GROMACS .gro file of C-alpha atoms in nm:
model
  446
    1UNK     CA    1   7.007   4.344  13.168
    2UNK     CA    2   6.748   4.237  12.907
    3UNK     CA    3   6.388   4.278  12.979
    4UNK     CA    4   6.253   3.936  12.998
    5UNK     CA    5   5.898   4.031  12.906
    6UNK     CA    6   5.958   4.321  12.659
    7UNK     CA    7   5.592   4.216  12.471
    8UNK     CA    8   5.422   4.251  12.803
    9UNK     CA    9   5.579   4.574  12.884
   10UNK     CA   10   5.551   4.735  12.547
   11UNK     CA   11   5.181   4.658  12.544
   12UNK     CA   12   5.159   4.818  12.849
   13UNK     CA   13   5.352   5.165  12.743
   14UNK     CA   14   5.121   5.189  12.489
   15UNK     CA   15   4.832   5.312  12.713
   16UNK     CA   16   5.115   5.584  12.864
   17UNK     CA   17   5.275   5.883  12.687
   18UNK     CA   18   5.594   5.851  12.494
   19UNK     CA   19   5.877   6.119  12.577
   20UNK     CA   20   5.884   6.409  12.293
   21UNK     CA   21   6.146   6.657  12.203
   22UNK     CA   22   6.131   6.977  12.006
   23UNK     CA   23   6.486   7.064  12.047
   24UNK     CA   24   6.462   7.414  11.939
   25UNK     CA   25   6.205   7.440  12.224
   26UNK     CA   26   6.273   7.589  12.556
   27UNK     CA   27   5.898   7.453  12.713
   28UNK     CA   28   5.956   7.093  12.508
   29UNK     CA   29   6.303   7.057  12.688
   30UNK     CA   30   6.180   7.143  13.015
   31UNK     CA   31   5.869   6.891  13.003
   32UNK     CA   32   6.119   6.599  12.838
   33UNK     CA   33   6.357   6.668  13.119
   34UNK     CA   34   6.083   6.697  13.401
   35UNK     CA   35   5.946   6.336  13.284
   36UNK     CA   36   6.334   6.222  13.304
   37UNK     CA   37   6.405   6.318  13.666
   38UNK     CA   38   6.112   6.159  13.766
   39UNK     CA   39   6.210   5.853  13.615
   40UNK     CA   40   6.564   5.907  13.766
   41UNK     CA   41   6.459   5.967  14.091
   42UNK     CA   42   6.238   5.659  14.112
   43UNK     CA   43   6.524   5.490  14.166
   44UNK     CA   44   6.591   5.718  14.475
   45UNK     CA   45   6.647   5.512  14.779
   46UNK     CA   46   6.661   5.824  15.038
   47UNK     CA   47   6.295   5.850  14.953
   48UNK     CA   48   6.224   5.506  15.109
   49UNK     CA   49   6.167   5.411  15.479
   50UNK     CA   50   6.469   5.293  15.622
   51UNK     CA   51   6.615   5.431  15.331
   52UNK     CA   52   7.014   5.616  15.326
   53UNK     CA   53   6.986   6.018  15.199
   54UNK     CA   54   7.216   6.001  14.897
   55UNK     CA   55   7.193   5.654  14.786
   56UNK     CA   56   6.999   5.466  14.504
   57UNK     CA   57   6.885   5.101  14.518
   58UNK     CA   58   7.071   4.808  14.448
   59UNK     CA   59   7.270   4.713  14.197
   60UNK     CA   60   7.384   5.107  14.170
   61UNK     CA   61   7.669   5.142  14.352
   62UNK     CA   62   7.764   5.495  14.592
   63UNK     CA   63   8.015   5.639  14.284
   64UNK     CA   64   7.730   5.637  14.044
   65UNK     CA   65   7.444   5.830  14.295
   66UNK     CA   66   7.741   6.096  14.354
   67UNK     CA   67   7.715   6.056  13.952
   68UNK     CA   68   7.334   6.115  13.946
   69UNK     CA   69   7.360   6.378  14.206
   70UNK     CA   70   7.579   6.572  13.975
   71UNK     CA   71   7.318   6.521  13.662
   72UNK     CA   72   7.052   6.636  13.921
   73UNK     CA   73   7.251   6.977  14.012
   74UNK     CA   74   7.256   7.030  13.664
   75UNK     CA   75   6.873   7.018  13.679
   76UNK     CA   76   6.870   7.226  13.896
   77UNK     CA   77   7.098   7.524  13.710
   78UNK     CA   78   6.960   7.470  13.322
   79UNK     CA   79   6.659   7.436  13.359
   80UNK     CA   80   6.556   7.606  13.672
   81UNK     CA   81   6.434   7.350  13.905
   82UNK     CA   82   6.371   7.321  14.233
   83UNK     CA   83   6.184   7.059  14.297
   84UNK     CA   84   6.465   6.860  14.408
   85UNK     CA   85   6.698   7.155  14.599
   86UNK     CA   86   6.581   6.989  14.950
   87UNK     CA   87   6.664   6.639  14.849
   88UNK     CA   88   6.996   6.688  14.675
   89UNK     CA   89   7.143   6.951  14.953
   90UNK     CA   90   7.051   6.650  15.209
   91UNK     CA   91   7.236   6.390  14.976
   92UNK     CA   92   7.528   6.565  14.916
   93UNK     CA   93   7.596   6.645  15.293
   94UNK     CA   94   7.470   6.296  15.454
   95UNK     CA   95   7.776   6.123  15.271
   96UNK     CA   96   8.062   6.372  15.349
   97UNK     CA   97   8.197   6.141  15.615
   98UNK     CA   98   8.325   6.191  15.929
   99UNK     CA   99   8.606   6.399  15.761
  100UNK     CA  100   8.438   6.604  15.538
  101UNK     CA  101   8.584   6.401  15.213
  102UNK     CA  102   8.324   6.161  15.045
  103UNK     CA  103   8.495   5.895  15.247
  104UNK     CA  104   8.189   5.786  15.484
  105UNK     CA  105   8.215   5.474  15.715
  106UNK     CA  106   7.983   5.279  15.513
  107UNK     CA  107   8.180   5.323  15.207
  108UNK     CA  108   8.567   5.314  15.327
  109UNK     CA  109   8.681   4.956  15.288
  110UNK     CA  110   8.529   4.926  14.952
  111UNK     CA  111   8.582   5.298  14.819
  112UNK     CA  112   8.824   5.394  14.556
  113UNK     CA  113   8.997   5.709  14.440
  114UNK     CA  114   8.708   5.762  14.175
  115UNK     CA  115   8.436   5.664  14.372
  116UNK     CA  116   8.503   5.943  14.567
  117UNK     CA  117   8.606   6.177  14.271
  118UNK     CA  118   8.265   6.138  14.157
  119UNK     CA  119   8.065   6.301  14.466
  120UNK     CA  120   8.396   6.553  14.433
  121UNK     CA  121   8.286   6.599  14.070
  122UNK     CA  122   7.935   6.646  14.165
  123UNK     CA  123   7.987   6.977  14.452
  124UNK     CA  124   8.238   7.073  14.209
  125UNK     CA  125   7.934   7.172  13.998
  126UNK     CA  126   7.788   7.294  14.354
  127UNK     CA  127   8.042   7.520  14.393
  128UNK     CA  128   8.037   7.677  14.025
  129UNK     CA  129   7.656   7.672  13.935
  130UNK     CA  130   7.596   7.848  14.332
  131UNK     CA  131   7.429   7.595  14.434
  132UNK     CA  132   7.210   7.668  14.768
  133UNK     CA  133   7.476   7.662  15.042
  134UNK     CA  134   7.510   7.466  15.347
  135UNK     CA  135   7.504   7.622  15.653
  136UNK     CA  136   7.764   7.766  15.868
  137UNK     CA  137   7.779   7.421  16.093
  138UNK     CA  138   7.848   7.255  15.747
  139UNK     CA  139   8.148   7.213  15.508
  140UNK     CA  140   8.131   7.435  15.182
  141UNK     CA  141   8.104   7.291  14.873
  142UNK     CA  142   8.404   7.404  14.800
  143UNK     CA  143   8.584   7.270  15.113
  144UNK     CA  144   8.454   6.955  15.013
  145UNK     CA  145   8.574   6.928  14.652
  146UNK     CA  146   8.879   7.113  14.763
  147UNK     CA  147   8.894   6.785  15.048
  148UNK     CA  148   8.845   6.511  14.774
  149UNK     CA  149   9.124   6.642  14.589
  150UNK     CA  150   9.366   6.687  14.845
  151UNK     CA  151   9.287   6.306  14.957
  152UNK     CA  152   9.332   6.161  14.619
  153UNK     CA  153   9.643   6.384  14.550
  154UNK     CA  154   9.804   6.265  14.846
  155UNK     CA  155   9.779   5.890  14.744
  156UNK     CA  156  10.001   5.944  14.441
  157UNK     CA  157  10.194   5.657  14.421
  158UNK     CA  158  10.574   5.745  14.276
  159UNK     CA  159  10.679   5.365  14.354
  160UNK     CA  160  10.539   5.229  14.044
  161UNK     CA  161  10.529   5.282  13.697
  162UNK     CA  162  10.676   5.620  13.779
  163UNK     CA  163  10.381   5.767  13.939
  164UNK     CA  164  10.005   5.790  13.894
  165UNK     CA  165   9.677   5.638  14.121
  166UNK     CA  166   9.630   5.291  14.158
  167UNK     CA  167   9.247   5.125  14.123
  168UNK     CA  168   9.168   5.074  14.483
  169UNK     CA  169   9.255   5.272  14.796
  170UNK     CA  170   9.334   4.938  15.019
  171UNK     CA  171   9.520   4.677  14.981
  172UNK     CA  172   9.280   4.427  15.046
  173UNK     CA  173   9.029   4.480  14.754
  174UNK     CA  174   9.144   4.332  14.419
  175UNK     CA  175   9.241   4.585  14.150
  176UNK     CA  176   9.507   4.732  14.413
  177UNK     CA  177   9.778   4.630  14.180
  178UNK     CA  178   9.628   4.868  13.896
  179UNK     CA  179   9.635   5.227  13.755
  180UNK     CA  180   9.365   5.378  13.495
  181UNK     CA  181   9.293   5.662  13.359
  182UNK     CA  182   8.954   5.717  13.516
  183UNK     CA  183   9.152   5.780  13.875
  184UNK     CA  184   9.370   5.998  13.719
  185UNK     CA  185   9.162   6.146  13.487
  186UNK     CA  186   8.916   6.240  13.760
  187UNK     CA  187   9.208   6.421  13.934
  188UNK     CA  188   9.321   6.626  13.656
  189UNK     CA  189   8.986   6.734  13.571
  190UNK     CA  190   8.918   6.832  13.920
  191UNK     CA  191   9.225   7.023  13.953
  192UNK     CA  192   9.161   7.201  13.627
  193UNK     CA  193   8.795   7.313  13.771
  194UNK     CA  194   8.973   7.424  14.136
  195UNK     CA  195   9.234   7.571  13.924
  196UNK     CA  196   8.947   7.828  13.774
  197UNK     CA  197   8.772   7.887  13.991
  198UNK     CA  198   9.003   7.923  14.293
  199UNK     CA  199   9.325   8.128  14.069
  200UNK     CA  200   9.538   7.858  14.275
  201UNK     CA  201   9.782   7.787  13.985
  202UNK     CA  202   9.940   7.497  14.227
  203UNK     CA  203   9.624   7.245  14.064
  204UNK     CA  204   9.759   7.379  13.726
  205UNK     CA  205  10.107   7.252  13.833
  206UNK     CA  206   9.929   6.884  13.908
  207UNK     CA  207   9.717   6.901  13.636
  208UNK     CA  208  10.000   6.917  13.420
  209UNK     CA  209  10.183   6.633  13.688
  210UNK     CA  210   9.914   6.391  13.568
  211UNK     CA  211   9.869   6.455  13.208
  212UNK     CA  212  10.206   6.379  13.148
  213UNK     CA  213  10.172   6.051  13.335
  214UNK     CA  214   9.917   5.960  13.144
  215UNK     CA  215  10.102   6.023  12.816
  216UNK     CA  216  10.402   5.868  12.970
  217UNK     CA  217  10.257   5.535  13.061
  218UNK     CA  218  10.046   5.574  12.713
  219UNK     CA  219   9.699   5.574  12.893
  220UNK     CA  220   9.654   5.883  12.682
  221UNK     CA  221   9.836   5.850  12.294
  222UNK     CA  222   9.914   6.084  12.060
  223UNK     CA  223   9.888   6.002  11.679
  224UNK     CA  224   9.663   6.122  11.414
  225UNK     CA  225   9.363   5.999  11.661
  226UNK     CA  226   9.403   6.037  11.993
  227UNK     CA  227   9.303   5.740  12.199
  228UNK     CA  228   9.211   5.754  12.581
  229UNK     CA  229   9.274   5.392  12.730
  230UNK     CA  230   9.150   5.201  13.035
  231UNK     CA  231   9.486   5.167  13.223
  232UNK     CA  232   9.746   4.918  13.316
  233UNK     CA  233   9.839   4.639  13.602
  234UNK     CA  234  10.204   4.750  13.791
  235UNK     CA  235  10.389   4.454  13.777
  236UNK     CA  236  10.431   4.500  13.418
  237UNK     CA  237  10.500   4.861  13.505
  238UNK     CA  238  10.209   4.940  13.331
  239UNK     CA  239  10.381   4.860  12.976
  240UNK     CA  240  10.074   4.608  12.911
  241UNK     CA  241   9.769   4.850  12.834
  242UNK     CA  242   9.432   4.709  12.826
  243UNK     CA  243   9.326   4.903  12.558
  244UNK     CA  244   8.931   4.991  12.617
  245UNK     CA  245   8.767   5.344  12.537
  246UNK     CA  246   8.507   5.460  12.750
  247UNK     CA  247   8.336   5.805  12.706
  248UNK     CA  248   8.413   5.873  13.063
  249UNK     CA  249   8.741   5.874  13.059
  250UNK     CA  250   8.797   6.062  12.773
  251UNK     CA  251   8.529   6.323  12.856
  252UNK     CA  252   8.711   6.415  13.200
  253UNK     CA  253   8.988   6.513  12.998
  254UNK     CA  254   8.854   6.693  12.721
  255UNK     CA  255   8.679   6.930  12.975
  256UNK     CA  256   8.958   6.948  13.196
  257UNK     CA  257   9.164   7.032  12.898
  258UNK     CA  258   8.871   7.296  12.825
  259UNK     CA  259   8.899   7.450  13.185
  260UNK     CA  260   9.231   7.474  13.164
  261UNK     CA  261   9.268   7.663  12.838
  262UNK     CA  262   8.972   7.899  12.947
  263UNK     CA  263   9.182   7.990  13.302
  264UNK     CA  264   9.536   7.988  13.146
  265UNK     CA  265   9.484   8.140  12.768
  266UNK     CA  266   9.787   7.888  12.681
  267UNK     CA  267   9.715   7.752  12.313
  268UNK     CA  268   9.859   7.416  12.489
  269UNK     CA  269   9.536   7.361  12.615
  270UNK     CA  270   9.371   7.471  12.358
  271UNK     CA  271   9.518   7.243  12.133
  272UNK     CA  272   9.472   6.963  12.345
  273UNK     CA  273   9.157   7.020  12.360
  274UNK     CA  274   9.112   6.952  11.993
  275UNK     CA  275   9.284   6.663  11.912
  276UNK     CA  276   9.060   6.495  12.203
  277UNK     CA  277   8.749   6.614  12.060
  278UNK     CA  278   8.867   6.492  11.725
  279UNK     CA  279   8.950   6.162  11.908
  280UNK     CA  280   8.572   6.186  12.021
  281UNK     CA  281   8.469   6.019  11.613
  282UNK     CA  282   8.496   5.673  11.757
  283UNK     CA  283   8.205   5.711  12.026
  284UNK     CA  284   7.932   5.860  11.784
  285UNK     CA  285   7.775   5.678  11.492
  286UNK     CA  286   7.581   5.930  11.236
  287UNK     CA  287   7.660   6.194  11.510
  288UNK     CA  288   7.466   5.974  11.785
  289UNK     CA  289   7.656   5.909  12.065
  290UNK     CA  290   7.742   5.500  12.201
  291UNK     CA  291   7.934   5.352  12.392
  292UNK     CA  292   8.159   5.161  12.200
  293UNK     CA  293   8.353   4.936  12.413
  294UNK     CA  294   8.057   4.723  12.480
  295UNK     CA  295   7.735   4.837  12.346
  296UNK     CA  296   7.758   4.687  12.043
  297UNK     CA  297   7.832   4.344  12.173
  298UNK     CA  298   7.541   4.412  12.462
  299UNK     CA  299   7.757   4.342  12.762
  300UNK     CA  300   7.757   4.699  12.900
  301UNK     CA  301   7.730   4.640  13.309
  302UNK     CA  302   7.523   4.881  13.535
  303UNK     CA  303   7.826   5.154  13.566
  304UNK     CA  304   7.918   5.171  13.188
  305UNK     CA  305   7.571   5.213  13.119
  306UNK     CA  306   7.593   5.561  13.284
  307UNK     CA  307   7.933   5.661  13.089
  308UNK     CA  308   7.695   5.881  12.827
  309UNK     CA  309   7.591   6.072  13.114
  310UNK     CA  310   7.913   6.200  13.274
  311UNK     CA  311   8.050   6.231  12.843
  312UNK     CA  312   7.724   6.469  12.708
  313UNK     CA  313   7.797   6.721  13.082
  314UNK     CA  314   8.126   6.773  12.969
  315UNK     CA  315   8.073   6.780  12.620
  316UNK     CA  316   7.882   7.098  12.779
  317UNK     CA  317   8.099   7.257  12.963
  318UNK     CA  318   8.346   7.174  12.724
  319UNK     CA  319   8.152   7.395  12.465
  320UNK     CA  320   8.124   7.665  12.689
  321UNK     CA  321   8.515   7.690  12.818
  322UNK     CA  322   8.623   7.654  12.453
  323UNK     CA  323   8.330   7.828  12.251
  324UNK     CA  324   8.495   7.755  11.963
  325UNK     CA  325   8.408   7.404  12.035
  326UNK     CA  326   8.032   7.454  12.011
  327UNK     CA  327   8.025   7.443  11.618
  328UNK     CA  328   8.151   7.136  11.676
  329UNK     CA  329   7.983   6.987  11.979
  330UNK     CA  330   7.643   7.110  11.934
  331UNK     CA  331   7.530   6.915  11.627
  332UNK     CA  332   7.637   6.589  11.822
  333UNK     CA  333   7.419   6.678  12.121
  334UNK     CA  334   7.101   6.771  11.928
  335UNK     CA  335   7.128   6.405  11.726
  336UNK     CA  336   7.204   6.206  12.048
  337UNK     CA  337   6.933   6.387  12.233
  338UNK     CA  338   6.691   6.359  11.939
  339UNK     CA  339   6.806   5.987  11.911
  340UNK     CA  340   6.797   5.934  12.298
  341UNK     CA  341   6.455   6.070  12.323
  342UNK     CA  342   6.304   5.839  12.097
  343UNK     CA  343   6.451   5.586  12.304
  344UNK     CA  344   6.275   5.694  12.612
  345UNK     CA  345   5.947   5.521  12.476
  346UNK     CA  346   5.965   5.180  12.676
  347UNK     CA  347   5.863   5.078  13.027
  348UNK     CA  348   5.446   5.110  13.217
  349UNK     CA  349   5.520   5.458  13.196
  350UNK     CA  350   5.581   5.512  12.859
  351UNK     CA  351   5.923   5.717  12.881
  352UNK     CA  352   6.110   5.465  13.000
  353UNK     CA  353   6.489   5.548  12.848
  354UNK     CA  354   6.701   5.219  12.665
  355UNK     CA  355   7.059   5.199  12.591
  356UNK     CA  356   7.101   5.229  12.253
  357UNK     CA  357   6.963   5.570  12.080
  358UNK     CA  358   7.059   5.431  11.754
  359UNK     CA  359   6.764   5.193  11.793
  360UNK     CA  360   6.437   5.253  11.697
  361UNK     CA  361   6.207   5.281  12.052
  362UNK     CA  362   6.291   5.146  12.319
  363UNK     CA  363   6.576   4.902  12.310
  364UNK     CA  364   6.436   4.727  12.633
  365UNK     CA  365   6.727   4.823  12.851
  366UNK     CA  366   6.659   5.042  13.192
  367UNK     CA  367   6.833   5.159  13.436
  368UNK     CA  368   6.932   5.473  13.643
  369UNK     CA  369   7.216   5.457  13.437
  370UNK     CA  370   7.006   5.526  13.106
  371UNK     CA  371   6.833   5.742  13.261
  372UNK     CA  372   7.057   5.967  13.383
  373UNK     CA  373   7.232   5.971  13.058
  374UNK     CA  374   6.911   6.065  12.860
  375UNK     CA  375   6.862   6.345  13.049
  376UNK     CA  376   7.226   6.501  13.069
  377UNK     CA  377   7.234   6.461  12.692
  378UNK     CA  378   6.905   6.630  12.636
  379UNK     CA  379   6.939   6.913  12.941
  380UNK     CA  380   7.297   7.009  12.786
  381UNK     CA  381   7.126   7.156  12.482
  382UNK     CA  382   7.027   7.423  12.754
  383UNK     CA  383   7.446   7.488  12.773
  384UNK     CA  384   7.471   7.805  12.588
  385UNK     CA  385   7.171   7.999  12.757
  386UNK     CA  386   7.256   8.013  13.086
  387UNK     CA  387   7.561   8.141  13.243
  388UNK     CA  388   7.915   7.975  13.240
  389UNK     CA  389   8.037   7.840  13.536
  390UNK     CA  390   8.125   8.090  13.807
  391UNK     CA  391   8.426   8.165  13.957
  392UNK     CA  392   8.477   8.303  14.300
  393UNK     CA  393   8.604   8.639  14.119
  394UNK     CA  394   8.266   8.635  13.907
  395UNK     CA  395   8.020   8.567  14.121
  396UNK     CA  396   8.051   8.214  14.307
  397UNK     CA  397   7.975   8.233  14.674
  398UNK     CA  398   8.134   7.918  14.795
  399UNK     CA  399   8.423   7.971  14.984
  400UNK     CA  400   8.718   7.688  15.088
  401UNK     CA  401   9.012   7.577  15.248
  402UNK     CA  402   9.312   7.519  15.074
  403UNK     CA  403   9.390   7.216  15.297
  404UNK     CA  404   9.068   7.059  15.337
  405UNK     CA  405   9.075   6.721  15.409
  406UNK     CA  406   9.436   6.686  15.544
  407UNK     CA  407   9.361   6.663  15.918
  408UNK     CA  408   9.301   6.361  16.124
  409UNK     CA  409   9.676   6.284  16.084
  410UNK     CA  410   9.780   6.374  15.791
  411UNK     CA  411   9.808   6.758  15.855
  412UNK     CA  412  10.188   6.704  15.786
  413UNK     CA  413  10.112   6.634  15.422
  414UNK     CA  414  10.130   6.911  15.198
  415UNK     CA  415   9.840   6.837  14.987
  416UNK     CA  416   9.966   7.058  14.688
  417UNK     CA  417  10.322   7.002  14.672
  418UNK     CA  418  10.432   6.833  14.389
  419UNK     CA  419  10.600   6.561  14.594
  420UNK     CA  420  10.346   6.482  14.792
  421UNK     CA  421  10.223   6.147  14.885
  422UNK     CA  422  10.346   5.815  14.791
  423UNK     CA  423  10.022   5.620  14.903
  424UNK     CA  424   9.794   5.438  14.665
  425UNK     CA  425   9.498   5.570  14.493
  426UNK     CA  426   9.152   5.396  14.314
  427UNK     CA  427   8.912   5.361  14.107
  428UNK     CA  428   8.554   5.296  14.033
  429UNK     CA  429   8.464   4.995  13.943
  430UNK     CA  430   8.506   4.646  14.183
  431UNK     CA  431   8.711   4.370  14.122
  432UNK     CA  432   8.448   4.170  13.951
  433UNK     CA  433   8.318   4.439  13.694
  434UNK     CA  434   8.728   4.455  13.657
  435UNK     CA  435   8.731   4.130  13.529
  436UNK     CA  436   8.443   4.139  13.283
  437UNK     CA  437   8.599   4.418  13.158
  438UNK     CA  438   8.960   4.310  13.062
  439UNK     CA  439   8.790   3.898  12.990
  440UNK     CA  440   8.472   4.054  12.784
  441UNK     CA  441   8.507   4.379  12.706
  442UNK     CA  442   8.571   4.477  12.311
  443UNK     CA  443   8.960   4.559  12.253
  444UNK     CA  444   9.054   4.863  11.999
  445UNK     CA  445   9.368   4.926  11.898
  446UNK     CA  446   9.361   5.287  11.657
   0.00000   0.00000   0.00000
């Protein structure tokens, strides 16, 4: 929310150091992004006595720390630094869950399919940037992305609107009666990454499952722009789509699209992975990135004020598993990390980050969710100069299990067969940020 006593604070940040960026500068990027993390991680809870390893204080919810965790091991790989290692190897293994599958007790009634795709997402990036690896008493990053995958693949629900994830995992929690993209989306990117990196084509095969949900229940359309929509309620049979674009949901599947072409060579992909990026126009304003569904009407909640985040990392990767992409891509980064830097002037400290780059200073919004976008978006300018992804034929050490995360009962599943599972998946976001999205959120029809 608003600052209530911007005047007070912005005296205040006088007396401290406002962030600067030379992006052409290896040592500028490295002391913005240092300032950033610490900023991040102030919001930390692990750090706290009493606190949980992993999560961040209220209001952030468990998806988005798996989110931050994911911006932290990205840190970590681009520019170098280890200050963290410790802390975000404890996080990332104190909320596997008794099952090895991001589904811990303290999260299970109220978890959805993306909630848990997000910590998936995050040793997904474990397992490819070789992340230090747990020990032999401990699941593999791999086994662990490899688990969350399995889990949300086997909760694909055939019964309605002809397939797809619902919102919520349980029937209890309201959303259950509603698909998006984000579930979905977060499954086909993380089968295109396992699809790499493993040479399993069987994720290609479900990749290509879900995509053509999503164009089939018009989540995802076609035309001269393509358009990347919220999702749909099933007793219309999804034929009612609430028509919102977030970055998120667009960026998982640009950059799945983007693995995908890299590990099959099929111009599909490749082509795919243009017309989304063309698509991209409506989230950037004089090339800096926003997000538009709400920002400009100011009634962006705690989670969609961490959608630039997860959007600049796979803008990233996306530029690096399509380099033809980068001639593209990189001009939008530099002005949104330029922008989003000048931002980070607010707060006692000085380089406090707001919401809207666009701005100029500080907007007076602050968050971990600004935060953590400010520094993916300026740390992602460090893309191109260190090495791609790895693949466990090209140097990743991280070795799985094909069936992670079927056991406790459901070993009869076949967790990457086509026809497998009719359960229901979910999503992200609760049933009251659910409402003030389809009530108050800003409808665009292209």
């Amino acid at each position: 929310m608003r600052l209530t006593s911007l005047a007070t604070l912005a005296t205040l940040a006088t007396f401290a150091s406002a962030l600067t960026l030379d992006i052409t500068s290896y040592a500028s990027i490295q002391q913005a992004t240092s300032l950033l993390t610490v900023g991040l991680m102030d919001y930390y809870d692990g750090y706290k006595y009493g606190g949980t390893p992993g999560m961040f204080t209220s209001p952030y919810y468990w998806w988005e720390a798996g989110g931050a965790m994911g911006s932290m091991i990205d840190n970590w790989f681009l520019l170098q630094n280890d200050t963290y290692e410790a802390t975000i190897k404890e996080a990332l293994l104190f909320q596997v869950g008794t099952n090895w599958d991001y589904i811990p007790l303290n999260q299970s009634t109220t978890e959805g399919n993306d909630d848990q795709a997000f910590w998936g997402i995050a040793v997904m990036g474990a397992v490819e940037r070789n992340f230090t690896n747990p020990g032999a008493d401990e699941p593999s990053w791999l086994y662990l992305a490899q688990a969350v995958f399995n889990t949300m693949a086997s909760r694909w629900d055939s019964s309605n609107c002809g397939g797809g994830l619902r919102w919520q995992i349980f029937q209890w929690n309201s959303g259950y009666d509603y698909k998006n993209t984000v579930s979905n989306g977060a499954l086909f990117h993380m089968g295109a990454r396992l699809a790499r990196y493993t040479q399993n084509e069987t994720y290609v095969d479900w990749c290509e499952k879900v995509w053509d949900w999503l164009v089939d229940v018009q989540f995802l359309t076609q035309g001269q722009w393509w358009a990347v929509y919220d999702g749909a309620d099933i007793d219309v049979n999804c034929t009612d789509v609430v028509k919102l674009q977030w970055t998120y949901n667009v960026g998982l599947l640009l950059a799945g699209t983007a693995y995908l072409y890299n590990h099959t060579e099929d111009e599909i992909w490749l082509n795919r992975t243009l017309e989304l990026l063309h698509g991209t126009t409506v989230f950037f304003n004089n090339s800096v990135m926003f997000e538009v569904a709400c920002q400009g009407s100011g009634n962006c909640n705690n989670d969609q004020r961490s959608f630039k985040a997860y959007f600049s990392r796979f803008l990233g990767l996306t530029s690096i598993m399509v380099p033809s992409t980068n001639a593209i891509i990189r001009p939008l980064l530099e002005a949104s990390a330029k922008a989003a830097a000048q931002s980070c002037s607010g707060g006692t400290d000085g380089h406090t980050c707001g919401l809207d780059w666009s701005h100029v200073g500080w907007d007076g919004y602050y968050g971990l969710g600004e935060q953590m976008a400010a520094l993916e978006v300026i740390q992602n300018l460090l893309i191109t100069d260190r090495p791609a992804p790895y693949t466990a034929t090209n140097g990743g050490s991280s070795v799985g299990n094909g069936n992670a995360g079927m056991t406790s009962g459901r070993t009869a599943q076949s967790p990457l067969d086509l026809s497998a599972g009719d359960t229901a998946g979910g999503s992200i976001i609760t049933a009251v940020i659910a409402i003030s999205i389809i009530g108050g959120g800003v409808w665009l029809v292209l």
